[in-house]
Coordinates of C-alpha atoms in Angstrom, one line a residue:
Q620 CA 0.0 -0.1 -0.1
D621 CA 1.7 3.0 -1.1
D622 CA 0.5 5.9 2.1
D623 CA 2.5 8.4 2.1
N624 CA 0.5 9.8 5.8
A625 CA 1.9 7.2 7.0
F626 CA 4.9 8.7 7.9
P627 CA 6.2 11.9 8.2
H628 CA 7.8 13.6 5.4
H629 CA 11.3 13.1 5.1
P630 CA 14.4 12.9 3.4
D631 CA 15.6 10.6 4.5
V632 CA 12.9 9.1 4.2
A633 CA 12.3 9.6 0.6
A634 CA 16.2 7.9 1.1
N635 CA 15.4 4.0 2.4
H636 CA 12.3 4.3 -0.6
N637 CA 14.9 5.2 -3.2
N638 CA 17.5 2.3 -2.2
L639 CA 15.0 0.5 -2.1
G640 CA 13.6 0.6 -5.5
L641 CA 17.2 -0.2 -6.7
V642 CA 16.8 -3.4 -4.7
Y643 CA 14.2 -4.2 -6.3
T644 CA 15.1 -3.2 -10.0
A645 CA 18.3 -5.3 -9.3
L646 CA 16.8 -8.0 -8.4
R647 CA 13.7 -7.2 -11.4
H648 CA 10.4 -6.2 -9.5
F649 CA 10.2 -3.8 -12.1
D650 CA 6.9 -2.6 -10.6
K651 CA 7.8 -2.9 -7.0
A652 CA 10.6 -0.5 -7.8
A653 CA 8.8 2.2 -9.9
E654 CA 7.0 2.4 -6.5
E655 CA 9.3 3.2 -5.3
Y656 CA 10.9 5.8 -6.7
R657 CA 7.8 7.3 -7.2
H658 CA 6.8 7.1 -3.6
A659 CA 10.6 9.0 -3.4
A660 CA 9.9 11.2 -5.3
R661 CA 6.4 12.4 -3.7
Q662 CA 8.4 12.4 -0.2
F663 CA 11.0 14.0 -2.1
Q664 CA 9.3 17.0 -2.7
A665 CA 7.4 17.4 0.1
T666 CA 11.2 18.3 1.8
L667 CA 13.5 19.9 -0.5
G668 CA 10.9 20.7 -2.9
P669 CA 9.4 20.4 -6.9
T670 CA 13.2 21.2 -8.2
H671 CA 15.5 19.1 -6.4
N672 CA 18.6 16.9 -7.1
H673 CA 17.5 14.2 -5.7
V674 CA 13.6 15.1 -6.8
A675 CA 15.2 14.9 -10.6
A676 CA 17.6 11.3 -9.5
C677 CA 14.3 9.6 -8.9
H678 CA 12.5 10.6 -12.1
F679 CA 16.5 9.6 -13.6
N680 CA 15.8 6.1 -12.2
L681 CA 13.0 6.2 -13.2
G682 CA 14.2 6.5 -16.7
L683 CA 16.5 3.2 -15.5
T684 CA 14.4 1.0 -14.2
S685 CA 11.7 1.5 -17.9
V686 CA 15.0 0.2 -19.9
S687 CA 15.5 -2.4 -18.0
Q688 CA 12.0 -3.8 -17.9
A689 CA 12.0 -2.9 -22.0
R690 CA 15.3 -4.9 -22.1
A691 CA 14.7 -7.9 -19.8
G692 CA 11.8 -9.0 -22.5
G693 CA 8.2 -11.5 -22.6
M694 CA 6.4 -8.9 -23.4
L695 CA 3.5 -8.6 -25.9
P696 CA 4.0 -6.8 -29.5
G697 CA 4.5 -2.9 -28.4
E698 CA 4.9 -3.6 -24.6
A699 CA 8.3 -3.1 -25.0
D700 CA 7.9 0.4 -26.9
Q701 CA 4.7 1.8 -24.2
I702 CA 7.9 1.2 -21.0
L703 CA 10.2 2.7 -23.5
K704 CA 8.2 5.9 -24.0
R705 CA 7.7 6.0 -19.9
A706 CA 11.6 5.6 -19.8
S707 CA 11.5 9.1 -22.5
D708 CA 9.3 10.2 -20.6
E709 CA 11.1 10.8 -17.1
F710 CA 14.2 11.6 -18.3
A711 CA 13.4 14.1 -19.8
V712 CA 11.1 15.4 -16.4
A713 CA 15.0 15.2 -14.5
Q714 CA 16.3 16.5 -17.7
R715 CA 13.9 19.5 -17.1
I716 CA 15.2 19.7 -13.1
W717 CA 18.6 19.8 -13.4
E718 CA 17.8 22.4 -15.9
Q719 CA 16.6 24.9 -14.1
I720 CA 18.9 23.9 -11.0
L721 CA 21.9 24.2 -13.2
G722 CA 21.5 25.8 -16.7
A723 CA 20.8 24.0 -20.0
E724 CA 24.3 24.6 -21.2
H725 CA 25.2 23.1 -17.6
E726 CA 28.4 20.5 -19.7
Q727 CA 26.1 17.6 -17.0
T728 CA 22.6 19.0 -19.0

């Protein structure tokens, strides 16, 4: 169950959700990983603001998880394309945040 009100909003709680996402991705439990990254992003937004680097990192991790899921195979025709589109959308969100933080001309954006 994804209940953002079960615990107080705190960056450490968000970081733990992000770390769980990493573990679930490594275990190839992609839906659980995505759930944890989304939870972490919401927690970071609530505590650090919507344009914080940690929020961007969560979206980037969501994108990477989607790419891993698409590469894992075993999908219906066209499903991988939808998952890769979702990855692209998450990477775009991360990039927009990083551009706001660092500027569009920064070498890391």
